[in-house]
Short mmCIF file of C-alpha atoms in Angstrom, two decimals:
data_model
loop_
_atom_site.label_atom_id
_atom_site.label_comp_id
_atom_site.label_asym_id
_atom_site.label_seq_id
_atom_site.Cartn_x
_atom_site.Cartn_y
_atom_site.Cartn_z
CA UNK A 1 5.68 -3.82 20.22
CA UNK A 2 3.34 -6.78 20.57
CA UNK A 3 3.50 -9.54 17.42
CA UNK A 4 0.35 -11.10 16.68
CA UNK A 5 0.99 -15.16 16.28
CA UNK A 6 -2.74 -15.97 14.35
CA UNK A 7 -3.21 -17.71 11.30
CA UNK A 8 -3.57 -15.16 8.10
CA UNK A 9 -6.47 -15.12 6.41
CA UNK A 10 -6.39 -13.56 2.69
CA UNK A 11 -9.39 -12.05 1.78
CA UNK A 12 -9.55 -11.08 -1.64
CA UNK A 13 -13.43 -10.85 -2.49
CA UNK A 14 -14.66 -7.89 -1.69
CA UNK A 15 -13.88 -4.53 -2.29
CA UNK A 16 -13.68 -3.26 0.55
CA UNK A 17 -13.82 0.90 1.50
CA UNK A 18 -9.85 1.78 2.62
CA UNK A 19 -10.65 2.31 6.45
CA UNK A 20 -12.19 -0.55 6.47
CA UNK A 21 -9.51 -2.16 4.81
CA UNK A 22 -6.64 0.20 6.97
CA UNK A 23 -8.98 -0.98 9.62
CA UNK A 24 -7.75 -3.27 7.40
CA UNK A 25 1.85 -1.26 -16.82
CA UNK A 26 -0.38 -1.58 -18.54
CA UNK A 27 0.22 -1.75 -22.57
CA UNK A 28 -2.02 -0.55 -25.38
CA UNK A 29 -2.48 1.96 -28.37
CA UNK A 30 -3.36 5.04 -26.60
CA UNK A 31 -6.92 4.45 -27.38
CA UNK A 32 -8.27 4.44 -24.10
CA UNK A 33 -10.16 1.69 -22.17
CA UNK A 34 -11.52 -1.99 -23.30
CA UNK A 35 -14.88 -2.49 -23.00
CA UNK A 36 -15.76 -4.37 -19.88
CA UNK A 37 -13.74 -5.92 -17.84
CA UNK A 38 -11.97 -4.72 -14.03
CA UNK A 39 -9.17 -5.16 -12.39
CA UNK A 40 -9.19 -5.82 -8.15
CA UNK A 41 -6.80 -4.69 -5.80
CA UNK A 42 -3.42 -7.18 -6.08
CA UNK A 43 -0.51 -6.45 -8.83
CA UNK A 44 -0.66 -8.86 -12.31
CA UNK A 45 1.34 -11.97 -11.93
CA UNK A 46 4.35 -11.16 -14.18
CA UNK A 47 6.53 -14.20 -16.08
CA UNK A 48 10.46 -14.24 -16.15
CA UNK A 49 13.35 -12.61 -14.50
CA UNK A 50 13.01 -9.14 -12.83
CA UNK A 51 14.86 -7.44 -9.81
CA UNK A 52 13.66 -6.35 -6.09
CA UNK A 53 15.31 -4.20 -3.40
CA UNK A 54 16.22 -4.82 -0.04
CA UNK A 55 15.23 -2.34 2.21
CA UNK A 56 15.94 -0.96 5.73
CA UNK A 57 17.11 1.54 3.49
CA UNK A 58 18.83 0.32 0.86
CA UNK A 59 21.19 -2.77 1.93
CA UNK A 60 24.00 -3.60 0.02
CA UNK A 61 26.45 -6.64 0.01
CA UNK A 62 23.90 -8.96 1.65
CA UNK A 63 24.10 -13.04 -0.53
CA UNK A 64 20.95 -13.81 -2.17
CA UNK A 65 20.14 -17.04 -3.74
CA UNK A 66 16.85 -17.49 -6.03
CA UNK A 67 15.22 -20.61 -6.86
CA UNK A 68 15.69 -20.40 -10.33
CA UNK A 69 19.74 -20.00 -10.15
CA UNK A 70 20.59 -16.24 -9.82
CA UNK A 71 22.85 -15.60 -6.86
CA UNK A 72 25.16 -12.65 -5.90
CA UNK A 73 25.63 -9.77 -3.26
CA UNK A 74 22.58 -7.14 -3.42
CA UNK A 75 24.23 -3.89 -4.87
CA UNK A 76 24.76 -0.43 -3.71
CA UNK A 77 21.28 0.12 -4.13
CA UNK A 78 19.97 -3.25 -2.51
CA UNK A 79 18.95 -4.47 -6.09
CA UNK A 80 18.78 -8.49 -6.22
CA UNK A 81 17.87 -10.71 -9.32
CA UNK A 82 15.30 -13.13 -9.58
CA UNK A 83 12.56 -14.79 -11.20
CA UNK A 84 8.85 -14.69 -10.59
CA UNK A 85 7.84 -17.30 -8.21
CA UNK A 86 10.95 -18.11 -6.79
CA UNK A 87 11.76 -18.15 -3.31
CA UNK A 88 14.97 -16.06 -2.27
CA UNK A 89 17.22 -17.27 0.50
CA UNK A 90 19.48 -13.93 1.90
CA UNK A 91 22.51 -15.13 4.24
CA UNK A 92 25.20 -13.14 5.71
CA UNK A 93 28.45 -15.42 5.98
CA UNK A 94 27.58 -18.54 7.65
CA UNK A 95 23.74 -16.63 8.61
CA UNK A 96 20.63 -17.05 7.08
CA UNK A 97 18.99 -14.46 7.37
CA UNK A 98 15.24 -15.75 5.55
CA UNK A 99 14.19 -17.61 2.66
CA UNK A 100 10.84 -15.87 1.06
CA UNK A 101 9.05 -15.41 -1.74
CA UNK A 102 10.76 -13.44 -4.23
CA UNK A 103 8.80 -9.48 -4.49
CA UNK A 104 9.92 -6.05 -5.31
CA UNK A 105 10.55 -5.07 -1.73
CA UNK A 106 11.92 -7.21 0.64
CA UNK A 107 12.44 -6.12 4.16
CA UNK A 108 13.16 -7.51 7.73
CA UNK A 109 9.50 -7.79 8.01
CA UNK A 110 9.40 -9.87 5.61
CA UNK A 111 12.82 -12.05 6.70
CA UNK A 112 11.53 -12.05 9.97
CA UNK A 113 8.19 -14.35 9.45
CA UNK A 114 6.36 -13.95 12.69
CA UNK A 115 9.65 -13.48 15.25
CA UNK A 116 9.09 -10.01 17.14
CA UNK A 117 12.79 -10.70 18.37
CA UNK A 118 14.46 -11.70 15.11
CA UNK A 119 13.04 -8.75 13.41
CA UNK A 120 14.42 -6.64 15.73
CA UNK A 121 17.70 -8.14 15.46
CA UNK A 122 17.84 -7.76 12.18
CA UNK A 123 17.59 -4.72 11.91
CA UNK A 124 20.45 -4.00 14.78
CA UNK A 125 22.57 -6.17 12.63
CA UNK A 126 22.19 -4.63 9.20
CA UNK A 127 22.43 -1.43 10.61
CA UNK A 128 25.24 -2.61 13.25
CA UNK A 129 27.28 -3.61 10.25
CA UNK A 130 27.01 -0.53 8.08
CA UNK A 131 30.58 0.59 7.10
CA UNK A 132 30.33 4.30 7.83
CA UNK A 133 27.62 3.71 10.63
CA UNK A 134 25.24 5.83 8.90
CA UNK A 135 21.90 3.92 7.73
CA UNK A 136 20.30 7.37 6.50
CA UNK A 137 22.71 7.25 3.25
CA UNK A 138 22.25 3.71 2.63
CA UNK A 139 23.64 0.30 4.72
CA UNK A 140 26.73 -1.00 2.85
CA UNK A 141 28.58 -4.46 4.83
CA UNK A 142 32.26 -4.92 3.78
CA UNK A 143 32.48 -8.33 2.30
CA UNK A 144 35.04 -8.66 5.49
CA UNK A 145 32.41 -7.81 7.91
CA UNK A 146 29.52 -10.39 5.85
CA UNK A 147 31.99 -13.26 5.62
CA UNK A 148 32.75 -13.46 9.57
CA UNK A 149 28.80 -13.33 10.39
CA UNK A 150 28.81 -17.22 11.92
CA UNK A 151 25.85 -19.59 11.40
CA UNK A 152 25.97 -19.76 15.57
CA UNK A 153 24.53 -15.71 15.81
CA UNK A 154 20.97 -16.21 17.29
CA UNK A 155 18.43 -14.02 15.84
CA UNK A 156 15.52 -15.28 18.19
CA UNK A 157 17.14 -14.27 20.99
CA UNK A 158 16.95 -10.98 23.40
CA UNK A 159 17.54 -7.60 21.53
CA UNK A 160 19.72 -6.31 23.83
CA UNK A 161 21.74 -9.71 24.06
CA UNK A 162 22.22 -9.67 20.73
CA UNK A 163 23.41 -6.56 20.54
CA UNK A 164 25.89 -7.18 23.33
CA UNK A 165 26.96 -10.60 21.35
CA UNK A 166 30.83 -11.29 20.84
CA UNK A 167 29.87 -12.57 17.87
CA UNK A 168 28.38 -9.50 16.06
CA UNK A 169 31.56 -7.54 17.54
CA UNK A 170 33.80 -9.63 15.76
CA UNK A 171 32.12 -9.18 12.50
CA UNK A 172 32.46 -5.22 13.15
CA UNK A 173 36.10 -5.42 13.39
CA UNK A 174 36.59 -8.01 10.83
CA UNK A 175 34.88 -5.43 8.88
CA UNK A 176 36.29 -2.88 9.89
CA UNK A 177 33.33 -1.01 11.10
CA UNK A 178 33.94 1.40 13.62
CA UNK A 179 31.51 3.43 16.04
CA UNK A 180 29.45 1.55 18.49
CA UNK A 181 26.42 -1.18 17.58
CA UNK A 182 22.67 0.17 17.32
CA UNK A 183 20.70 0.00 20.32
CA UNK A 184 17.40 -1.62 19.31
CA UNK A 185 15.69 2.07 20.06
CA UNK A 186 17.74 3.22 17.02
CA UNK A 187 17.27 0.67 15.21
CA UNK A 188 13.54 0.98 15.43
CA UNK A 189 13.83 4.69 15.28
CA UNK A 190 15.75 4.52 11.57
CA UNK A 191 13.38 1.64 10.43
CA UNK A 192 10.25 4.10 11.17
CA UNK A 193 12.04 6.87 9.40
CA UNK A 194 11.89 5.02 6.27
CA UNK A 195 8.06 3.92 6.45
CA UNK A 196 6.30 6.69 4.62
CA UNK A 197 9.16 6.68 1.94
CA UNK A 198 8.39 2.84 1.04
CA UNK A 199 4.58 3.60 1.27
CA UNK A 200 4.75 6.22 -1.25
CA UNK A 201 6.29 4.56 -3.92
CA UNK A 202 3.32 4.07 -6.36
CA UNK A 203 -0.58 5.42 -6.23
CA UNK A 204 -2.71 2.89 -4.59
CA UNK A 205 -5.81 1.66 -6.29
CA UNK A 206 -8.50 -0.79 -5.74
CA UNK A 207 -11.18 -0.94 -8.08
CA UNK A 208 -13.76 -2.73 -10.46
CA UNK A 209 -16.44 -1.50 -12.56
CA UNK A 210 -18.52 -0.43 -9.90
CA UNK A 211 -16.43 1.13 -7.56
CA UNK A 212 -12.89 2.63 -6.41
CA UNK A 213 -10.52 3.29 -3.49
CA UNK A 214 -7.64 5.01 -4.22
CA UNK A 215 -4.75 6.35 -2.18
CA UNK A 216 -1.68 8.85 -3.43
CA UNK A 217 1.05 9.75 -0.57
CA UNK A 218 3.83 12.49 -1.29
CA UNK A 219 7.12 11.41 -2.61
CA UNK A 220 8.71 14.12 -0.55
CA UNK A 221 8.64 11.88 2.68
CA UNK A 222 6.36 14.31 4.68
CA UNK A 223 3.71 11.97 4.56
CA UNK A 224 1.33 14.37 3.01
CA UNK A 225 -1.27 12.16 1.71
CA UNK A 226 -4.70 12.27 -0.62
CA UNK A 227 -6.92 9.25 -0.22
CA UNK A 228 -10.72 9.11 -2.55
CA UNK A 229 -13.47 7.08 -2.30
CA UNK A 230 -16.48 5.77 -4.51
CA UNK A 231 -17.61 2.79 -2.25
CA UNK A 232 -21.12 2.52 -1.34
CA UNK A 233 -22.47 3.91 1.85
CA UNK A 234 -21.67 1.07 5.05
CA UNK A 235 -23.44 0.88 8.21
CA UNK A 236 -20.77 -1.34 9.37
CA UNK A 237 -17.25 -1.92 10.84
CA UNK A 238 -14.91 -4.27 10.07
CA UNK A 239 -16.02 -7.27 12.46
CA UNK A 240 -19.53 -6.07 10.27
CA UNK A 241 -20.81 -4.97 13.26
CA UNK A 242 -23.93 -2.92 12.21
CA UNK A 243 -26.27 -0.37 13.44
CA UNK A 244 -28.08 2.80 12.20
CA UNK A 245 -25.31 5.07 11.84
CA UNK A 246 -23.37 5.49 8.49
CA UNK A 247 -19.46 4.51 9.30
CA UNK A 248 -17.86 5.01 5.97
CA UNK A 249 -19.64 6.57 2.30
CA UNK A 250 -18.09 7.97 -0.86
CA UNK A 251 -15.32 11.19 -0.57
CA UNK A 252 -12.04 12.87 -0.29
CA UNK A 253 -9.17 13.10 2.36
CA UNK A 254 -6.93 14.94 2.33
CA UNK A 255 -4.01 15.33 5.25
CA UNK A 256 -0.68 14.04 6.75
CA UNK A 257 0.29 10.85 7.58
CA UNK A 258 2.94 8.90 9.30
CA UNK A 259 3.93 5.73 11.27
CA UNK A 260 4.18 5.28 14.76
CA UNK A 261 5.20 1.62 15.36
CA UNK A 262 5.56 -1.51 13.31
CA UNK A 263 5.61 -5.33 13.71
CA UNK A 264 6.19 -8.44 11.48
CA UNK A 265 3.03 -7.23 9.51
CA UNK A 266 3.85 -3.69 8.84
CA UNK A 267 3.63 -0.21 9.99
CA UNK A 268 0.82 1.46 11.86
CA UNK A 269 -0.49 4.33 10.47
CA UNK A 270 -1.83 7.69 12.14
CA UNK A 271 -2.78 10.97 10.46
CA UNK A 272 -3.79 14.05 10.56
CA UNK A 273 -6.81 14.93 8.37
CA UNK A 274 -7.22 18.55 6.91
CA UNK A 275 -10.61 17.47 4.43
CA UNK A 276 -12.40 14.47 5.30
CA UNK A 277 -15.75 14.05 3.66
CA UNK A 278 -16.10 10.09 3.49
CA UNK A 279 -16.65 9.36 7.72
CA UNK A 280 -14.50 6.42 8.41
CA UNK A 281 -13.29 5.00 4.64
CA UNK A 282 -10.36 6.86 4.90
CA UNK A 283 -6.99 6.86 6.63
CA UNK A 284 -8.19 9.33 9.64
CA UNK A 285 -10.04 6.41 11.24
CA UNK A 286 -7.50 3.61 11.13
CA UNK A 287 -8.54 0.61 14.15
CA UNK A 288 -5.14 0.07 16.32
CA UNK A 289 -4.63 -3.15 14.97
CA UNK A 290 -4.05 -2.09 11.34
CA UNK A 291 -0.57 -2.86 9.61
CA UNK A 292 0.59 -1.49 6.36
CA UNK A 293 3.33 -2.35 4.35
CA UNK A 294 4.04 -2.78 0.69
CA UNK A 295 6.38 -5.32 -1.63
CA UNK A 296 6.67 -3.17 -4.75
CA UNK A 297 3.97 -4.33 -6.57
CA UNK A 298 0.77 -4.15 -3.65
CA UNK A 299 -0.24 -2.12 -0.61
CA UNK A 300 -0.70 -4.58 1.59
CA UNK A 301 -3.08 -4.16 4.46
CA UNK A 302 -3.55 -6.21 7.35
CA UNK A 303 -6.26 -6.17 10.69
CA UNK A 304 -7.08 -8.52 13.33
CA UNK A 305 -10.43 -9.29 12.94
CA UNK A 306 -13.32 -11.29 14.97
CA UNK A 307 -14.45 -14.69 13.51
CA UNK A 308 -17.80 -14.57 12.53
CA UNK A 309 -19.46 -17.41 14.41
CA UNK A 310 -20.91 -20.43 11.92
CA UNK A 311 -24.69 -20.13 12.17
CA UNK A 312 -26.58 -23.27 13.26
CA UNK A 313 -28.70 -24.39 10.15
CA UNK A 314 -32.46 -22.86 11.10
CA UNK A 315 -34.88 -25.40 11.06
CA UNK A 316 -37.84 -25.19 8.17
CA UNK A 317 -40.20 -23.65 10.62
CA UNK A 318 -38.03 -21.02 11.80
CA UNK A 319 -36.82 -20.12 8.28
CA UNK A 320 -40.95 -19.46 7.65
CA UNK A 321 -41.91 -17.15 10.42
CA UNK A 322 -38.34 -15.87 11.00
CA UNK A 323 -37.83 -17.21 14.47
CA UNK A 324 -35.22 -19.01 14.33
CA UNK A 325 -31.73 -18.36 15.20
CA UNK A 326 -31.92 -14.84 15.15
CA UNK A 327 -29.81 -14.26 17.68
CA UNK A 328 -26.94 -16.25 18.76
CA UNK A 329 -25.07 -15.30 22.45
CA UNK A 330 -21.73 -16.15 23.03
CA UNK A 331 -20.90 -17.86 26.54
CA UNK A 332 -18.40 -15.84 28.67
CA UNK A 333 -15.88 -18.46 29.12
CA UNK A 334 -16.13 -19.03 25.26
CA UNK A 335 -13.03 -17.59 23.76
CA UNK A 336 -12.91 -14.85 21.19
CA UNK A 337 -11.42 -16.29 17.82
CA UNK A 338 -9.61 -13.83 15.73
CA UNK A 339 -7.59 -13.82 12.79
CA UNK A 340 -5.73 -11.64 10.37
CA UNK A 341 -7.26 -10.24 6.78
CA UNK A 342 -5.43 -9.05 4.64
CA UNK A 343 -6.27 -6.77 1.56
CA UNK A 344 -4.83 -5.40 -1.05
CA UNK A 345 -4.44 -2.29 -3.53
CA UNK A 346 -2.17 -2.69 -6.88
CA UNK A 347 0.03 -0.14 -8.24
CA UNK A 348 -1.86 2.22 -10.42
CA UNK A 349 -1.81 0.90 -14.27
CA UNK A 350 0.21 3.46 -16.71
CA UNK A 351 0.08 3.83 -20.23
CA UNK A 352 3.39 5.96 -21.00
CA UNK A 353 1.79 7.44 -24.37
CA UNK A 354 -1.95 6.63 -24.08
CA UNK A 355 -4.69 8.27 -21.78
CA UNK A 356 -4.41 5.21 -18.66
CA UNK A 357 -2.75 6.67 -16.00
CA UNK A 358 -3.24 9.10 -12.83
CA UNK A 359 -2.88 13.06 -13.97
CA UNK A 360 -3.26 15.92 -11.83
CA UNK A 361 -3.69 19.55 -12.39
CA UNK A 362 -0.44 20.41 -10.36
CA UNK A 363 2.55 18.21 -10.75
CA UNK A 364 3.98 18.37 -7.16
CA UNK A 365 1.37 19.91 -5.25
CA UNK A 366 -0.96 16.82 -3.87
CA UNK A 367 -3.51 18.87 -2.53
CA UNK A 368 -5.02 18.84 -6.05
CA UNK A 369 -7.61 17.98 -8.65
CA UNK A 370 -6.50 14.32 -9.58
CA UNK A 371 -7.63 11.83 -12.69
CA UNK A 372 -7.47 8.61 -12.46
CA UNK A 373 -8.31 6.68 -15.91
CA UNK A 374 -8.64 2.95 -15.59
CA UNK A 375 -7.87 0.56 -18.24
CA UNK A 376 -11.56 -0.83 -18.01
CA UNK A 377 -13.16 2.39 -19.25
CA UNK A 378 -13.96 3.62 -15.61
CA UNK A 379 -12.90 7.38 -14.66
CA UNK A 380 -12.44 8.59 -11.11
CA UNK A 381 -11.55 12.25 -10.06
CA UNK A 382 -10.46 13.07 -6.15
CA UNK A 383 -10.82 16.61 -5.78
CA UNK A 384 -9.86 17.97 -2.44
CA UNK A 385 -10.15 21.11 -3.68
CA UNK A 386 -13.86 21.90 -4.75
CA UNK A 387 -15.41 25.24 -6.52
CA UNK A 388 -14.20 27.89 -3.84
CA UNK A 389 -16.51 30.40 -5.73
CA UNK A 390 -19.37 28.07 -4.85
CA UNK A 391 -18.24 26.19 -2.17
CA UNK A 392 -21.54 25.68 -0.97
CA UNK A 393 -22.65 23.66 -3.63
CA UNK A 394 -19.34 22.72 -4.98
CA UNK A 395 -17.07 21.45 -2.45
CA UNK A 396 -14.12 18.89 -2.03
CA UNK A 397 -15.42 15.29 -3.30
CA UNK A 398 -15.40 12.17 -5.62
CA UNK A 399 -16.66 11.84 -9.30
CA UNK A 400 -16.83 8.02 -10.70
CA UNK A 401 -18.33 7.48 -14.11
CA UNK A 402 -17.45 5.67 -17.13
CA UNK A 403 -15.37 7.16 -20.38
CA UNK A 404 -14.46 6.59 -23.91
CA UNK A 405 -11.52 8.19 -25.55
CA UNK A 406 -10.41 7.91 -29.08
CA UNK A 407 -6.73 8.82 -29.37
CA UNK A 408 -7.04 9.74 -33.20
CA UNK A 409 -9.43 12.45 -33.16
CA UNK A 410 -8.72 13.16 -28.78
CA UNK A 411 -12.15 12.75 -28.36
CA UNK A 412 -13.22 12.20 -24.69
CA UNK A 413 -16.39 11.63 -23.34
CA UNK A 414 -17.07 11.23 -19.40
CA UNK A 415 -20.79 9.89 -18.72
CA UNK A 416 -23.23 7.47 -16.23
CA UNK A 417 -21.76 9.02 -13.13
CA UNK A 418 -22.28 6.73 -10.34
CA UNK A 419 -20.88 8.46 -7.59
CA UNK A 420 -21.47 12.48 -7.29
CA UNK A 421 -19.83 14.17 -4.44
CA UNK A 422 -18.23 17.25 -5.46
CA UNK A 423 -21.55 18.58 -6.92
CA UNK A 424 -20.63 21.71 -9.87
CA UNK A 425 -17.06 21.07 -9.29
CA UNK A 426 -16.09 18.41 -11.89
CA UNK A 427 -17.09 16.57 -15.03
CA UNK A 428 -21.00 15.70 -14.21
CA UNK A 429 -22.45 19.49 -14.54
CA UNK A 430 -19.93 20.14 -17.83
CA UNK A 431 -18.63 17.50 -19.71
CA UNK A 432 -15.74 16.26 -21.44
CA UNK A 433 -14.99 16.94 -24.76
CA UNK A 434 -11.43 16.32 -25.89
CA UNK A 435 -7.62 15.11 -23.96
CA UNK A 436 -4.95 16.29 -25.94
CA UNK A 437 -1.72 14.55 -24.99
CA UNK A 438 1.27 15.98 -25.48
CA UNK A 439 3.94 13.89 -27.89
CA UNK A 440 6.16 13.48 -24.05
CA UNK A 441 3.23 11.73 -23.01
CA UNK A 442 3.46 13.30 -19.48
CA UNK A 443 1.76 16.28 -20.19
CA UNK A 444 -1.97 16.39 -21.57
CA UNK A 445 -5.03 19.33 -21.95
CA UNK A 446 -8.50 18.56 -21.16
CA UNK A 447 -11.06 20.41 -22.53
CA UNK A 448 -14.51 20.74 -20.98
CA UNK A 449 -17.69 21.50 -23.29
CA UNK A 450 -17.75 24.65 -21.85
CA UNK A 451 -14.41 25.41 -24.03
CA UNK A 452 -12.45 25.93 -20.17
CA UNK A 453 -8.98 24.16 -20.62
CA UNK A 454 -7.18 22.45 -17.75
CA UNK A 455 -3.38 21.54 -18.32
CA UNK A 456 -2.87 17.87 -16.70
CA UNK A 457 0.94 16.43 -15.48
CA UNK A 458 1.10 12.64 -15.11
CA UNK A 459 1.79 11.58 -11.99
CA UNK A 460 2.08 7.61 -12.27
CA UNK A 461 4.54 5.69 -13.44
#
């Protein structure tokens, strides 16, 4: 695995279609959306304590200390208190392991910073000092095995050194850990096992009033995956390289994913696309360099990316008749500067008895009609599925538009559709005219004008 060393660059601006960004609770009265208003990819800065996980799978018996004063051994589920803001310091024994900023998931990628070698040895050691030897049911260290870790253990250093180290042996037995220590294959291997699981622990969303990405993987673990698009039509790639060929415009996906590799900025994604309708915005068309990984609140995508060169000022004269600098050439022996961008998508917003939320026609199945309802009165369906009757004219596609919903008398109205791309197959050839929800609040009807009823299940949480 090679470990990128450049600078990060955050780039939070633009909305930005999903391959080109994997090339790259809400509360209310169950009235539906506010007017105005949107919401960006990135989770809402809470206030006050909460908890994370630490995650190979889940790590127990691993000392945490918070900034704000809560400090213990993560649990048998790799829960660990904190507040928001605070930085979190994890040590085994006399180790630190990494200090970082307190999330919802923290992993060795995370611990790791930039180190290719120290995340690797991390995960050898947390594994290495599972009790039963068995990371697939959880990693649990004996308080005898954590307390002989010494501050001397070098995490920087050679994988299979480590591994090899008298000191992490004596640790085992203090622990009483039998079996032999993880190779740094295994290690690896178990680490990618748990990828899609941590991937698919929310819906993904990225959106504002004019436009959504959204992405849904199976909780199952078999990476089956729905991704939908209402981004405008792009002629360019991620270094916004242009020409005259569309790269990515508004649709479904529909497939498998899964992860082939990671480093210190997540895991690399490949797939296996059934229905693709939206070219390159989805998660078929991933560039190599794209790393995904998640901290319980965002999706966190990452590429390395070409520095757009600073443009000498054009003089008056050139600005008039257009001749100046209108092309600038790079020497040979001029370096190429890159850096990393990063985007994000937030966990989908949920209103547990009011219309917000993500609903689907089938509970489990994902290849499905899905609803998203957004907070700022903006309505998305991803339907993979289409009209088959009419599949000419109604196939698998997008619908954004905007909606009002009054929760007293379950009216619902759908209307000023700006993206189209399932043709007769949703909401913009027959309406909306009511969403019944159901007093569990995870169950709902919609009924069209044309009196056809369609049971919904909600998916998010």
């Amino acid at each position: 695995m090679e470990f990128n060393q450049n600078k990060r660059a955050i780039s939070w601006a633009h909305l930005m279609p999903l391959a080109l960004a994997l090339s790259v609770a809400a509360c209310g009265n169950g009235s539906g959306p506010a007017t105005g208003g949107s919401s960006n990819g990135g989770g809402k800065t809470g206030t006050g304590p909460t908890a994370g996980k630490l995650l190979d799978t889940a790590v127990s018996g691993v000392g945490y200390a918070a900034s704000s004063g809560a400090a213990a051994n993560t649990d048998e589920n790799g829960i660990f208190k904190y507040s928001h803001g605070d930085t979190v310091e994890f040590r085994l024994g006399g180790l630190a392991l990494g200090k970082v900023k307190g999330a919802g998931i923290i992993t060795p990628m995370e611990l790791a910073g930039e180190s290719a070698n120290k995340l690797q040895n991390l995960l050898i050691l947390l594994q290495s000092l599972d009790i039963d030897g068995n990371p697939d049911n959880g990693i649990s260290i004996p308080p005898s095995a954590a307390a002989a870790v010494p501050a001397s253990i070098n995490l920087d250093s050679d994988p299979a050194a480590f591994a090899a180290s008298a000191e992490l042996q004596k640790a085992r037995e203090a622990g009483g850990v039998s079996g032999a220590v993880k190779t740094a294959d295994q290690a690896r291997a178990h680490f990618l096992s748990q990828g899609i699981p941590m991937l698919s622990s929310n819906i993904w969303v990225k959106h504002d009033d004019t436009s959504a990405s959204v992405i849904r993987i199976s909780t199952s673990g078999g990476g089956e995956y729905l991704n939908g698009e209402a981004t405008p039509d792009d002629s360019c790639d991620a270094n916004r390289v242009c020409g005259g060929k569309l790269v990515s415009k508004a649709g479904v996906e529909y497939g498998v994913a899964g992860v082939s590799e990671f480093d210190t900025r997540g895991f690399k994604f490949v797939s296996k696309p059934v229905i693709d309708t939206n070219l390159q915005a989805g998660l078929s068309n991933p560039r190599p360099t794209v790393r995904v990984r998640t901290d319980g609140s965002d999706l966190i995508n990452s590429d390395i990316v070409t520095v757009q060169r600073e443009k000498k000022q054009a003089s008056l004269f050139g600005e008039l008749f257009h001749i100046a600098g209108t092309l600038e050439i790079s020497s040979d022996k001029e370096p190429i500067k890159t850096e990393i961008k990063e985007s994000r998508y937030s966990a989908m917003e949920n209103e547990p008895k009011g219309i917000v939320g993500t609903w689907a026609a089938d509970r489990t199945n994902i290849k499905t009609q899905t609803y998203f309802f957004f907070s700022n009165g903006k309505f998305m369906m991803v339907d993979p599925i289409g009209n088959p009757e009419h599949a000419e004219n109604c196939g698998p596609g997008v619908e954004f538009a905007s909606y009002t919903y009054d929760a007293g008398s379950k009216a619902l109205s759908i209307k000023g559709f700006t993206y189209d791309t399932n043709g007769c197959a949703g909401f913009s050839e027959t309406g909306a005219s009511s969403f019944s929800l159901n007093p569990d609040g995870d169950t709902a009807t919609l009924e069209k004008q044309d009196k056809s009823k369609i049971s919904l299940y909600r998916v998010s949480k």
